[in-house]
Coordinates of C-alpha atoms in Angstrom, one line a residue:
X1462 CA 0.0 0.0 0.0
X1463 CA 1.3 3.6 -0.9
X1464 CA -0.8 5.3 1.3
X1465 CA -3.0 4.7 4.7
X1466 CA -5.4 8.2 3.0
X1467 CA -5.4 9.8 -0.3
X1468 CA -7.6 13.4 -0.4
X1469 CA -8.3 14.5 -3.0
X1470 CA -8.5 18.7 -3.8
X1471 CA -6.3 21.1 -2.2
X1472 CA -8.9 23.9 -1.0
X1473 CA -9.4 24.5 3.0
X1474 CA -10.9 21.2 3.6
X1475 CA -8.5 18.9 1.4
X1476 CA -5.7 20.3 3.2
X1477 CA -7.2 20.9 6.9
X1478 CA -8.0 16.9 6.4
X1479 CA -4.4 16.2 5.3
X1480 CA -2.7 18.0 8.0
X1481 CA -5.1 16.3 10.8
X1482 CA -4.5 12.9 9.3
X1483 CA -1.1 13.4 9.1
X1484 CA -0.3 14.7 13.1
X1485 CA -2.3 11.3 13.3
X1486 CA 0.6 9.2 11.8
X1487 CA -1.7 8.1 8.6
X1488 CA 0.2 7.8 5.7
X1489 CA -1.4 10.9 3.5
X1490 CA -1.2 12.1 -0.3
X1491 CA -2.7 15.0 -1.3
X1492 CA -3.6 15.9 -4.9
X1493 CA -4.9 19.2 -6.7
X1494 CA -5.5 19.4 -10.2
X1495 CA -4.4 23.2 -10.5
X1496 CA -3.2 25.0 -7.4
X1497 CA -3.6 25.4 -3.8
X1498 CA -6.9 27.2 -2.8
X1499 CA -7.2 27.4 -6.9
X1500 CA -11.1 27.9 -6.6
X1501 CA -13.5 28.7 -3.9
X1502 CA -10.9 29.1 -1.2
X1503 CA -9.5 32.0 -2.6
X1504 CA -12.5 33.5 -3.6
X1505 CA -14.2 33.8 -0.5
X1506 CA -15.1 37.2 1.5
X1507 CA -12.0 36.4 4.0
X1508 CA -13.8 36.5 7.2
X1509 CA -13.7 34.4 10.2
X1510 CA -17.2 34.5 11.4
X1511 CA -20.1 32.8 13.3
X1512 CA -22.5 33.9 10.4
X1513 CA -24.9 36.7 11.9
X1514 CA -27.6 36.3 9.5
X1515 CA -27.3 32.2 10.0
X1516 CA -29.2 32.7 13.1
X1517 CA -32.4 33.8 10.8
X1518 CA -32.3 30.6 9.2
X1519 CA -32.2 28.5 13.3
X1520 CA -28.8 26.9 12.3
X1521 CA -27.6 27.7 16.1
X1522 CA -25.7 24.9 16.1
X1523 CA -23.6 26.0 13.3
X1524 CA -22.9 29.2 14.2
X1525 CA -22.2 28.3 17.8
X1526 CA -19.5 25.7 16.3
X1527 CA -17.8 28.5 14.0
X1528 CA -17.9 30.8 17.2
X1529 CA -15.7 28.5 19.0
X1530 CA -13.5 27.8 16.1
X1531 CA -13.2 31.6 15.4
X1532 CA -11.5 32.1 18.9
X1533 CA -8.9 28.3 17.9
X1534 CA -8.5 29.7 14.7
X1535 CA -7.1 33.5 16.4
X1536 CA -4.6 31.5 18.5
X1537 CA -3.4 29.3 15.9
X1538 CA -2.8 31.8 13.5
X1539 CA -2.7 35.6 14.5
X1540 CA -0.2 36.7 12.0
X1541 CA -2.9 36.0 9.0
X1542 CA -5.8 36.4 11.0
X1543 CA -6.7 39.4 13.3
X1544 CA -10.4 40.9 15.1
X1545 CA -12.0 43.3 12.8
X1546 CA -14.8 45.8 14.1
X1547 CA -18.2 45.9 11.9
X1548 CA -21.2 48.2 12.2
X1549 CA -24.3 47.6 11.4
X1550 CA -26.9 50.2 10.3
X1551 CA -30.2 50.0 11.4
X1552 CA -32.6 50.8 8.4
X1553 CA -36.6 50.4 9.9
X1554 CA -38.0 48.9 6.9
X1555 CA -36.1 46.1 7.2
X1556 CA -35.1 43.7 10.2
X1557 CA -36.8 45.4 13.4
X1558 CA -34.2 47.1 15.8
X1559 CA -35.3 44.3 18.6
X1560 CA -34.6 41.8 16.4
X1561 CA -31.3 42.9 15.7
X1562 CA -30.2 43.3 19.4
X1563 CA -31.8 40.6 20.0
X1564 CA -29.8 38.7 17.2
X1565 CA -26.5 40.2 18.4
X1566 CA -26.9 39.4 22.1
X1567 CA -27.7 35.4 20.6
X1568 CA -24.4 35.5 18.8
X1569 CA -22.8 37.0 21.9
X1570 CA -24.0 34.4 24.5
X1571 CA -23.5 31.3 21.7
X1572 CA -19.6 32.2 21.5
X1573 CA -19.2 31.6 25.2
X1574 CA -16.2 32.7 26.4
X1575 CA -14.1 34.4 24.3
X1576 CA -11.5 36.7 23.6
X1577 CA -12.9 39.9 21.3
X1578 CA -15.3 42.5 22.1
X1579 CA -18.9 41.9 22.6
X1580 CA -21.8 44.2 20.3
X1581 CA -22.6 47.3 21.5
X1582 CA -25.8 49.8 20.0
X1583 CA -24.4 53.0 18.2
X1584 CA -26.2 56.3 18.6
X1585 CA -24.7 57.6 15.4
X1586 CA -24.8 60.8 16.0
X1587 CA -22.5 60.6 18.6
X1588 CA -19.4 58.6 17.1
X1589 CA -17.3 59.2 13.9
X1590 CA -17.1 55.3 13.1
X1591 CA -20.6 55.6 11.1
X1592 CA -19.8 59.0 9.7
X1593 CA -19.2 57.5 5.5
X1594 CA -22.8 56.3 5.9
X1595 CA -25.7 58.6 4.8
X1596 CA -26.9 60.9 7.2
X1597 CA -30.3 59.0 7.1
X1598 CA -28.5 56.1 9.2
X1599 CA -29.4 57.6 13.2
X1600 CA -28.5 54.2 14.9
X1601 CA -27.2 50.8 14.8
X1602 CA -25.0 48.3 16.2
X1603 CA -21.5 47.0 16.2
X1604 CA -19.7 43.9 16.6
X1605 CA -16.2 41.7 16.4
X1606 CA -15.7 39.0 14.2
X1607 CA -12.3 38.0 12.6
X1608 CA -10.5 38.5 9.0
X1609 CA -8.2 35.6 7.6
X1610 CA -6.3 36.3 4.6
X1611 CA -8.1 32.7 3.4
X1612 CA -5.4 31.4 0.6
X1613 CA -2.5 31.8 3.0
X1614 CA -4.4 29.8 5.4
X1615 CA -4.8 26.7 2.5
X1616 CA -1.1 26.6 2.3
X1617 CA -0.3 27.0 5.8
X1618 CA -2.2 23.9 6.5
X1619 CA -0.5 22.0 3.1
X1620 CA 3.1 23.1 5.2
X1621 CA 2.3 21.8 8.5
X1622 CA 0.7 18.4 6.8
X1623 CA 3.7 18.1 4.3
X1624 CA 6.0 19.1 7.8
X1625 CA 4.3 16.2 9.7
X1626 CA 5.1 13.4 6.7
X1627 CA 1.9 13.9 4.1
X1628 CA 2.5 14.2 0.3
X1629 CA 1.6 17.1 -1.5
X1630 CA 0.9 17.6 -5.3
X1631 CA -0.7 20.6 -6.6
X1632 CA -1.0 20.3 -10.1
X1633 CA -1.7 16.4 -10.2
X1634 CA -5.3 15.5 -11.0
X1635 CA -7.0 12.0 -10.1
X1636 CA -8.1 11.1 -13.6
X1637 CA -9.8 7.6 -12.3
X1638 CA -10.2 5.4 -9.4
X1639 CA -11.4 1.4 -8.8
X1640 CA -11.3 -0.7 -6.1
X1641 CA -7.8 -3.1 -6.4
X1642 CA -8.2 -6.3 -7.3
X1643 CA -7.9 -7.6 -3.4
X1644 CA -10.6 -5.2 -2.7
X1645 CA -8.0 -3.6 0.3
X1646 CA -7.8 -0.2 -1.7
X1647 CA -8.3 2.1 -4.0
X1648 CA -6.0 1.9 -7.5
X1649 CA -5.7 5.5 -8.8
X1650 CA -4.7 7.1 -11.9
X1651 CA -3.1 10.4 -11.6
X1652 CA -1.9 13.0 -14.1
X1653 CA 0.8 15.8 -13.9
X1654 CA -1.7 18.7 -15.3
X1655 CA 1.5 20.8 -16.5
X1656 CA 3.2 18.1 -18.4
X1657 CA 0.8 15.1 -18.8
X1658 CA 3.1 12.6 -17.6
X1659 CA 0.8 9.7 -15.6
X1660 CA 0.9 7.3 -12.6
X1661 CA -0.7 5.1 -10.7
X1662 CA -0.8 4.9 -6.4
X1663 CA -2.6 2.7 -4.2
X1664 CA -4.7 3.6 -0.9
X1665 CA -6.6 2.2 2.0
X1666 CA -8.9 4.6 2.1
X1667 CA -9.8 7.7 -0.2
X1668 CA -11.2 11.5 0.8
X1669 CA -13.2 12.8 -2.4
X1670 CA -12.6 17.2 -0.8
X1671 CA -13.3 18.4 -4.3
X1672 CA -15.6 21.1 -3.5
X1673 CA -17.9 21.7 -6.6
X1674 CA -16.5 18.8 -8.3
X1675 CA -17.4 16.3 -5.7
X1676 CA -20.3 15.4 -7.1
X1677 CA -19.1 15.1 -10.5
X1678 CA -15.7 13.4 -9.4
X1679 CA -17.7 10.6 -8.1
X1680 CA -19.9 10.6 -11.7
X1681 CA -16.6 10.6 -13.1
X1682 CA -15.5 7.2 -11.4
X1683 CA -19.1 5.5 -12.0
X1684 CA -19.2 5.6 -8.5
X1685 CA -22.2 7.9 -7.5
X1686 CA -25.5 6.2 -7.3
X1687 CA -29.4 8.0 -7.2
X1688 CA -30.7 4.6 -5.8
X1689 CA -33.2 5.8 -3.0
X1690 CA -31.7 3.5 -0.8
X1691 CA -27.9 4.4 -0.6
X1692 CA -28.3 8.3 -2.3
X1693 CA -25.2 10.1 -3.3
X1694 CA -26.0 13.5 -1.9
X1695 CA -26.2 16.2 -5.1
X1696 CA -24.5 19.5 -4.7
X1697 CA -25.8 23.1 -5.3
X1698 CA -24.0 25.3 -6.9
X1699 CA -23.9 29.1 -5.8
X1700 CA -21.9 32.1 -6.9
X1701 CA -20.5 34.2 -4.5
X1702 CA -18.6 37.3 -6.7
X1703 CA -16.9 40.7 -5.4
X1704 CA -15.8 43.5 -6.5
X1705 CA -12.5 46.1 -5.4
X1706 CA -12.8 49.8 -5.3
X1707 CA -10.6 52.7 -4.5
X1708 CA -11.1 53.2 -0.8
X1709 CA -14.0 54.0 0.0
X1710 CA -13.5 55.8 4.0
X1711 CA -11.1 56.2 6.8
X1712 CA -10.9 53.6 9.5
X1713 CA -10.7 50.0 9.8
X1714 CA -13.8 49.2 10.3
X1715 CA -16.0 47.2 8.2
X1716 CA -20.0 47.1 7.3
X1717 CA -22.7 45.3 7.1
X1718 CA -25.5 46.2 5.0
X1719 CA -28.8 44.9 4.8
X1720 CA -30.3 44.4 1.3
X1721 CA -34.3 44.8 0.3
X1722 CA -34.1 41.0 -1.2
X1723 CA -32.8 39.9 2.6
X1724 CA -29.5 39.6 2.3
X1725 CA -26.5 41.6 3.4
X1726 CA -23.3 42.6 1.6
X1727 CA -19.9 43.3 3.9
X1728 CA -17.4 46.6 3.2
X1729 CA -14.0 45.6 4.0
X1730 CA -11.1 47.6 4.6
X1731 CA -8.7 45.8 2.1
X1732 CA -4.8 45.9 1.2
X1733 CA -4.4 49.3 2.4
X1734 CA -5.2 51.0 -0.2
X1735 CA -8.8 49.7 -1.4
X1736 CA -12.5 48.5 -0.1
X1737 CA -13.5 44.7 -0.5
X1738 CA -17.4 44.8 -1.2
X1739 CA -19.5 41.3 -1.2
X1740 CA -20.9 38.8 -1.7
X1741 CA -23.3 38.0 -3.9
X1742 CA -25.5 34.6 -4.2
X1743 CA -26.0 33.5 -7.5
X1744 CA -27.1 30.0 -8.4
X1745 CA -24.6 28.7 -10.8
X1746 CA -24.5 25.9 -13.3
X1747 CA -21.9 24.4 -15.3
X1748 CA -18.4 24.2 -15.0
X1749 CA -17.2 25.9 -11.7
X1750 CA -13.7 26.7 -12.8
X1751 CA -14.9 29.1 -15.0
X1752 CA -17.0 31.3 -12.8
X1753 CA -16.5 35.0 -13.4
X1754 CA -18.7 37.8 -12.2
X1755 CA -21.9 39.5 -14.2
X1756 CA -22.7 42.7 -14.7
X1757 CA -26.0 42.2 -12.8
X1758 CA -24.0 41.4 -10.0
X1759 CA -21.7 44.3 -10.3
X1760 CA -24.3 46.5 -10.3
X1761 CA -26.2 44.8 -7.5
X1762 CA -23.2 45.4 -5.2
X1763 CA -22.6 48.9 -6.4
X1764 CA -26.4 49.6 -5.7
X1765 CA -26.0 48.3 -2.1
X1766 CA -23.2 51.0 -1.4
X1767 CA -25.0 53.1 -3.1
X1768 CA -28.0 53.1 -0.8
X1769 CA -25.6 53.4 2.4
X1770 CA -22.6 55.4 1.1
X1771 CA -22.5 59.2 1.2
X1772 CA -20.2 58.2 -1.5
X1773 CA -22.1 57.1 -4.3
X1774 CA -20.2 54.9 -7.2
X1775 CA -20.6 53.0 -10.3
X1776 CA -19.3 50.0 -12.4
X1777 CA -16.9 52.5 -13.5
X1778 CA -15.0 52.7 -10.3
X1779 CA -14.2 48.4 -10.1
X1780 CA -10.8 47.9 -10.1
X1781 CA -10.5 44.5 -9.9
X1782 CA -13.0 41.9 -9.0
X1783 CA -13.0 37.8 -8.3
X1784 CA -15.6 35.2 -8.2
X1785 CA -16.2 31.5 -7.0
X1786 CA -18.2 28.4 -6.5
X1787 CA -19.8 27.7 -3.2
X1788 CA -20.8 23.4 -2.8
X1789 CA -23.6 23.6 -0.5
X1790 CA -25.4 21.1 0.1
X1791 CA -28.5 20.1 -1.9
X1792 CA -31.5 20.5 0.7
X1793 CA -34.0 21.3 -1.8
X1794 CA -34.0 25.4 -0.7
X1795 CA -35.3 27.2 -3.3
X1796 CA -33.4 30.3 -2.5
X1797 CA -29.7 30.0 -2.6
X1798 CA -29.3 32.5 0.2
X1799 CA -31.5 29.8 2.7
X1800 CA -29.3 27.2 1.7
X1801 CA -27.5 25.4 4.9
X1802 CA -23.7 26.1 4.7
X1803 CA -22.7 23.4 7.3
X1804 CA -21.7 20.2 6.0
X1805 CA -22.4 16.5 5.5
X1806 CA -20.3 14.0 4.9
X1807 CA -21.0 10.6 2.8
X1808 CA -19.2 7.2 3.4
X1809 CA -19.5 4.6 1.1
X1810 CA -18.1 1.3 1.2
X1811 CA -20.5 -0.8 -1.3
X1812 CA -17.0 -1.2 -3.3
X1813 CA -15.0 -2.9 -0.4
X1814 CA -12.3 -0.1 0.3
X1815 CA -13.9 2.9 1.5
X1816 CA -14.2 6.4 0.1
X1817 CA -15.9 9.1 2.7
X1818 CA -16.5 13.0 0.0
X1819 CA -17.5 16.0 1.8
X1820 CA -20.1 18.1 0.6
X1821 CA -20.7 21.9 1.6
X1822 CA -18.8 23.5 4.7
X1823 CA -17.1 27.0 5.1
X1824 CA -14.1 28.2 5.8
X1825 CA -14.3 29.1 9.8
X1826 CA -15.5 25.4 10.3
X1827 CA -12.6 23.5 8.1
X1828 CA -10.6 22.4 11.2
X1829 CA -13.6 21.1 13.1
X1830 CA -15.1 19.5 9.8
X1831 CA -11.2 17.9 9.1
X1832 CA -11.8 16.6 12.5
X1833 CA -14.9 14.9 12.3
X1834 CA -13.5 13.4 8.8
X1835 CA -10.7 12.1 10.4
X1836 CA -12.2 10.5 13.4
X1837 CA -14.2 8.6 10.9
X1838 CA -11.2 7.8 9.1
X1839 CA -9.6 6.5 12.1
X1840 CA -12.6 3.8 12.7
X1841 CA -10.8 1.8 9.6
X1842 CA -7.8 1.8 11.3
X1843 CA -8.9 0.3 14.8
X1844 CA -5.3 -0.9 15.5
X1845 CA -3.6 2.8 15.2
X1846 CA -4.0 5.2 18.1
X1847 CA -5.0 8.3 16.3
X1848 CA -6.2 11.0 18.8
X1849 CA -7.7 14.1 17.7
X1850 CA -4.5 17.1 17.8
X1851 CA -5.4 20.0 15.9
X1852 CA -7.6 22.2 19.0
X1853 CA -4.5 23.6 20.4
X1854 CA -2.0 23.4 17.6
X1855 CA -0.2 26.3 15.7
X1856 CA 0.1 26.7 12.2
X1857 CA 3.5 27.4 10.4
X1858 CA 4.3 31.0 11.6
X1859 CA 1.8 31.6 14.1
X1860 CA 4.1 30.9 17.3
X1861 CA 4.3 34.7 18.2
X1862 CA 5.2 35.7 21.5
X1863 CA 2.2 36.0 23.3
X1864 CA 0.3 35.4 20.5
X1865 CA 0.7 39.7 20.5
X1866 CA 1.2 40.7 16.2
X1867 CA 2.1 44.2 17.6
X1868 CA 5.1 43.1 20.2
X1869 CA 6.3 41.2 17.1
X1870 CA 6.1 43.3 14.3
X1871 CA 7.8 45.8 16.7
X1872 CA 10.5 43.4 17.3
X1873 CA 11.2 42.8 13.6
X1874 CA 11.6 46.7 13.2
X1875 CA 13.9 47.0 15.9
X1876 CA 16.4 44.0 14.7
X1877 CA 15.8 44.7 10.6
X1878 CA 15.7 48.6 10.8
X1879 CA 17.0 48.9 7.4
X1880 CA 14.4 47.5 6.0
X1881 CA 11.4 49.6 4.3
X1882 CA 7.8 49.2 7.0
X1883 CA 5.3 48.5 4.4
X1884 CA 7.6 45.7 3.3
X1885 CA 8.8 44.6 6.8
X1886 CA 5.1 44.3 8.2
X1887 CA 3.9 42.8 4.8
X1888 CA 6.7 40.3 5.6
X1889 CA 5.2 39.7 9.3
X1890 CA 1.6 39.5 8.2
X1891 CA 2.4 36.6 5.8
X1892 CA 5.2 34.7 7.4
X1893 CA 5.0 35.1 11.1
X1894 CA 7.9 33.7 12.7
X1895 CA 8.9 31.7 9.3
X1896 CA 9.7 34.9 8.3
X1897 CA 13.5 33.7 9.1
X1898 CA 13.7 31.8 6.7
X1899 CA 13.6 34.9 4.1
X1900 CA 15.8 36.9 6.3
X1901 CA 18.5 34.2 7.2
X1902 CA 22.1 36.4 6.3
X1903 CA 20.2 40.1 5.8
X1904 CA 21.9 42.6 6.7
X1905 CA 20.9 45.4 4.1
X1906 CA 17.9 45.0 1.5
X1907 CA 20.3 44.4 -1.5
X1908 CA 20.9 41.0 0.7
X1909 CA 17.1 39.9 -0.5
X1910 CA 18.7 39.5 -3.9
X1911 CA 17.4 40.2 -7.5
X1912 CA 14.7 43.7 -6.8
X1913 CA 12.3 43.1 -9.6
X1914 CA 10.2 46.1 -8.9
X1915 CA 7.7 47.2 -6.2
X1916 CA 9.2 45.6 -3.3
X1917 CA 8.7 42.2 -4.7
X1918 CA 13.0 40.2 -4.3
X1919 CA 14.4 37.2 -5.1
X1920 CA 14.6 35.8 -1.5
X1921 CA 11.4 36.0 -1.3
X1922 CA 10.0 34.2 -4.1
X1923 CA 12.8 31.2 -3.1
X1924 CA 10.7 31.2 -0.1
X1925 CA 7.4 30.6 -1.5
X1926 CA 8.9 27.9 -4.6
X1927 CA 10.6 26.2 -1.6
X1928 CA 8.1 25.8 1.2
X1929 CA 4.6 27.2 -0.4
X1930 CA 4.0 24.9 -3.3
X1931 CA 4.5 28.2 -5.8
X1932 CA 5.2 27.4 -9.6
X1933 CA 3.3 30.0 -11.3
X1934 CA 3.5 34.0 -10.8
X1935 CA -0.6 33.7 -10.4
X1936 CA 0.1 31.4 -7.5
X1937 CA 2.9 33.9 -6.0
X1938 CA 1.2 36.9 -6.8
X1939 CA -2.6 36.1 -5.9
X1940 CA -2.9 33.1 -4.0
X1941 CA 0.4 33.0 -1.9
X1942 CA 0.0 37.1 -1.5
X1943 CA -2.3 39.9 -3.4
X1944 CA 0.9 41.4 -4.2
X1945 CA -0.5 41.1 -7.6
X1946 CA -3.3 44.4 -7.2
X1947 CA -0.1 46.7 -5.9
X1948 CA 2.5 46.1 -8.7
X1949 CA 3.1 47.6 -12.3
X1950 CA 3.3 44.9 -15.6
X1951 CA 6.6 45.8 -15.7
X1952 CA 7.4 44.3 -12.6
X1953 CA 5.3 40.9 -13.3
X1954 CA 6.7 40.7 -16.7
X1955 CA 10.1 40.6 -14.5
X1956 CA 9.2 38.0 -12.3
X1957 CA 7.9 35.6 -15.3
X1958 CA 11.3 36.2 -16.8
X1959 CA 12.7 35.3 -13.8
X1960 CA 11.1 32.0 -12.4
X1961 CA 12.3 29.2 -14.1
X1962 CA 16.0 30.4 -13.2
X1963 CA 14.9 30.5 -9.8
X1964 CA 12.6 27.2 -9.6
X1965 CA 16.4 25.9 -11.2
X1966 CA 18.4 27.3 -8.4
X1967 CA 15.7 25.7 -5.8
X1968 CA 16.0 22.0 -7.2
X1969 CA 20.2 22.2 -7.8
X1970 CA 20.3 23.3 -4.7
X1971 CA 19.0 19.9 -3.3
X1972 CA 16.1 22.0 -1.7
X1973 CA 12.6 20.9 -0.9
X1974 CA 10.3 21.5 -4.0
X1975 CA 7.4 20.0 -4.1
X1976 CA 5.0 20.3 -7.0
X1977 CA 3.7 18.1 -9.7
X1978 CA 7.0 19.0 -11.8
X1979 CA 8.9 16.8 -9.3
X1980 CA 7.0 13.7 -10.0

C-alpha cells in the first residue's frame, strides 16, 4: 500500500483533512489538479465569522461551532488572522431594531467565552465610526468578528501536513479510481496537469474534498449512485462574486449592509489602499472553474453602497473583482441564500475499500469538519491510536510571542531597521515567525537579492517555490499574496522572466520543492 489516506483537492478542507490525518501518523497524499486554494478558497469574503444572518435561518448549532472555532482559529494563526470591528446600520423597513439586538446578544452568548469584544448599539450621532454612511443612518450596532487572509491559510495547512510526513501535489489531477483487485484499496490514476506525464498509487482509504467537483468526481468514477436506498447526496451550486474599489472611507472598520431582497453585503477595509465589497448569491450551473462575475451582479453590489454610502459609485470605479463556487449542500432550498452552509459528509463502502466526500462547509468550520472526517477515518484503522491534535495546535508561523502581532512586528523593526515598513510588516503578516527563513544572512535590502520592482526580491519568491508549493506567478502573486493588485506589468513581466532560473536554483540546490513537476 502507498498510502494509509489519499484526499483529494487542495482547497481548506482537502488540506485541513491532510494536516489532521497526518499529526495522526496516517500515511497521507494530497492531490490538486491546479493550485492550492485554486477555486473557492481563494475566492471567498475572507472573514472568520459565526454567520450573523445564520441565526435567521435556526442553524444555532452552526454558528455556535464556528464561534468557538473563530477564537482556535485567532490562537493558531494571529499573523494571518486578526479581530475586525463591523457596524451595522439599522434601516426600519427592514429587520426590526429588537430583532437585531436581539440577534447580536444570541451571537454574543452562543460564543461563550471568548476573547474579542462583545456588540454594543451605536447612537450615530454621537461617534465618527458611522460618519461615511448617509446621514439617514441615526442608529445601529457593532460587533467583532475576525479577518483571515483565506489562501494563505490553505497553504499554511499544506506546510504543516507536508512538515508532519503527508504528500503534497498541486498540479496532479486523479483522472480515475477502482477498487484493487484484493478489494483492500483504491487503485488511482493520476496526471501531472503541467506536463501530462501519468501514474498510478494505491490507498486504503480515499477523501473525495473536491468542493464543486465532488459530485461530478464521483460521476466521473461510475461511483455515484441515485438509488433511494444508498443516495449520493447532489451539490448546489452558488456564486459568491466581489468586486475592489478605490477606498472608500477612513478607518478600519468594516460594514454590514442589509439588502431589500434579505441579504446583506460586507465593506471591508482591504490591502491598504482599497475596499472589498460582497458577496453576492448566485445560483450557478456548469463548469465551476470558469465562474467570473456579471454585470447584474456588479451592479447589485454597487447599488447596495450606493444606498448606504454618502459616497455614491458606479461599475466605473471596479478595479479589480474575483468570483467563485460555493458546494452547498442540496436540501431542496429554493433560495440559494436559505441554503444550509454546514456540512455532511458521505461514506461509502458498497465497493469494499472505503471512500468518505464531503459536501458543503465553510471556511471558519474546516478544522472542526477535518476533524470529524478524520475520526471517521480513524474507525478503519482500529489498531492505530490516532487522537484528535489540531484544537491547540499552531500553524507554520503563528508561534508569536504571546500570540501579541504588535510586540512582534515591533520586534522585527527594531532587529531589521534597514528595512522599508510597508515591506517589513507585509513580511510579518504573511510569514510570522517563518519569516527567518527569508531573512536568514540580511543585513541590508540588497541581501534579498534580485529587486524586480515594487518591493517584490528574489529571496522571497525562493521562499514561497521552496516551502509554499509556488510554480506559477498567479500562485505567487494572488494566491500566496495579493501582491498582484499593488504592482506595475513591468514588474510581473520581470518575475515571469525570472522563475524558471529561480525554480532551477531551488532543485540544484538539493532543496525541498514539491510540486507536480517533481513527479
Amino acid at each position: 500500500m502507498d498510502y494509509d489516506l489519499c484526499v483529494i483537492g487542495g482547497g481548506i478542507n482537502g488540506v485541513g483533512i491532510a494536516r489532521d490525518a497526518a499529526g495522526r501518523g496516517l500515511s497521507v497524499l494530497l492531490v490538486e489538479a491546479q493550485d492550492l486554494a485554486g477555486a473557492t478558497s481563494s475566492a471567498s469574503t475572507k472573514l472568520i465569522h459565526g454567520g450573523l444572518r445564520y441565526l435567521e435561518h435556526y442553524e444555532f448549532k452552526l454558528v455556535r461551532e464556528s464561534l468557538q472555532e473563530r477564537e482556535i482559529l485567532l490562537k493558531a494563526a494571529p499573523h494571518i488572522i486578526w479581530p475586525m470591528r463591523f457596524v451595522l446600520p439599522h434601516d426600519q423597513k427592514l429587520r426590526p431594531y429588537w430583532m437585531i439586538k436581539a440577534g447580536l446578544k444570541l451571537y454574543d452568548f452562543l460564543g461563550g467565552k471568548k476573547s474579542l469584544p462583545k456588540s454594543e448599539a451605536l447612537d450615530f450621532g454621537s461617534t465618527p465610526i458611522a460618519d461615511p454612511l448617509n446621514d439617514a443612518y441615526k442608529r445601529g450596532f457593532a460587533y467583532s468578528d475576525c479577518w483571515v487572509e483565506d489562501s494563505r491559510l490553505v497553504v499554511l495547512n499544506a506546510m504543516d501536513a507536508y512538515e508532519r510526513g503527508a504528500v503534497i501535489m498541486p498540479r496532479t489531477a486523479c483522472m480515475f479510481m477502482e477498487p484493487a483487485p484484493n478489494k483492500d484499496g483504491w487503485s488511482m490514476i493520476m496526471r501531472n496537469t503541467l506536463n501530462g506525464d501519468e501514474f498510478q498509487i494505491k490507498a486504503g482509504m480515499v477523501v473525495n474534498a473536491a468542493g464543486p467537483w465532488v459530485r461530478s468526481f464521483l460521476e466521473n468514477c461510475n461511483i455515484a449512485t441515485d438509488a433511494s436506498d444508498d443516495y449520493t447526496p447532489r451539490v448546489r451550486l452558488v456564486k459568491g462574486s466581489h468586486i475592489i474599489l478605490p477606498k472608500l472611507y477612513k478607518g478600519d472598520q468594516s460594514f454590514i449592509l442589509q439588502q431589500p431582497d434579505g441579504r446583506i453585503v460586507f465593506t471591508i477595509p482591504y490591502e491598504k489602499n482599497y475596499t472589498l465589497v460582497g458577496t453576492t448569491d448566485v445560483p450557478h450551473e456548469g463548469d465551476a472553474s470558469t465562474v467570473q462575475i456579471s454585470d447584474e451582479e456588479i451592479i447589485y453590489l454597487c447599488d447596495a453602497i450606493n444606498r448606504s454610502f454618502k459616497t455614491i459609485i458606479s461599475p466605473a470605479h471596479v478595479i479589480s473583482h474575483y468570483s467563485g463556487v460555493r458546494s452547498l449542500v442540496d436540501d431542496g432550498n429554493a433560495n440559494a441564500s436559505k441554503v444550509t452552509r454546514d456540512y455532511k459528509l458521505y461514506t461509502d463502502e458498497r465497493y469494499g475499500p472505503p471512500i468518505l466526500s464531503v459536501f458543503g462547509g465553510k471556511i471558519t468550520t474546516y478544522r472542526h469538519l477535518a476533524e470529524d472526517v478524520v475520526n471517521r477515518v480513524a474507525t478503519f484503522y482500529p489498531k492505530k491510536s490516532l487522537p484528535a491534535w489540531t484544537q491547540k495546535a499552531t500553524l507554520p508561523g503563528g508561534d508569536l510571542p504571546d500570540k501579541d502581532f504588535d510586540k512582534f512586528l515591533k520586534s522585527l523593526k527594531d532587529r531589521y531597521t534597514f528595512m522599508p515598513e510597508d515591506l517589513l510588516t507585509r513580511y510579518a503578516r504573511a510569514y510570522g515567525t517563518r519569516i527567518g527563513a527569508i531573512m536568514e544572512g540580511v543585513n541590508k535590502t540588497s541581501d534579498l537579492g534580485t529587486h524586480y520592482g515594487d518591493n517584490i526580491y528574489e529571496a522571497e519568491i525562493l521562499y514561497l517555490i521552496q516551502y509554499e508549493f509556488a510554480h506559477t506567478t498567479e500562485d505567487i502573486l494572488w494566491r500566496r499574496s495579493k501582491c498582484g493588485l499593488h504592482i506595475s506589468e513591468i514588474t510581473v513581466s520581470a518575475i515571469n522572466k525570472a522563475l524558471p532560473t529561480l525554480q532551477q536554483k531551488i532543485k540544484d540546490n538539493g532543496k525541498r520543492y514539491e510540486n507536480a513537476s517533481s513527479h
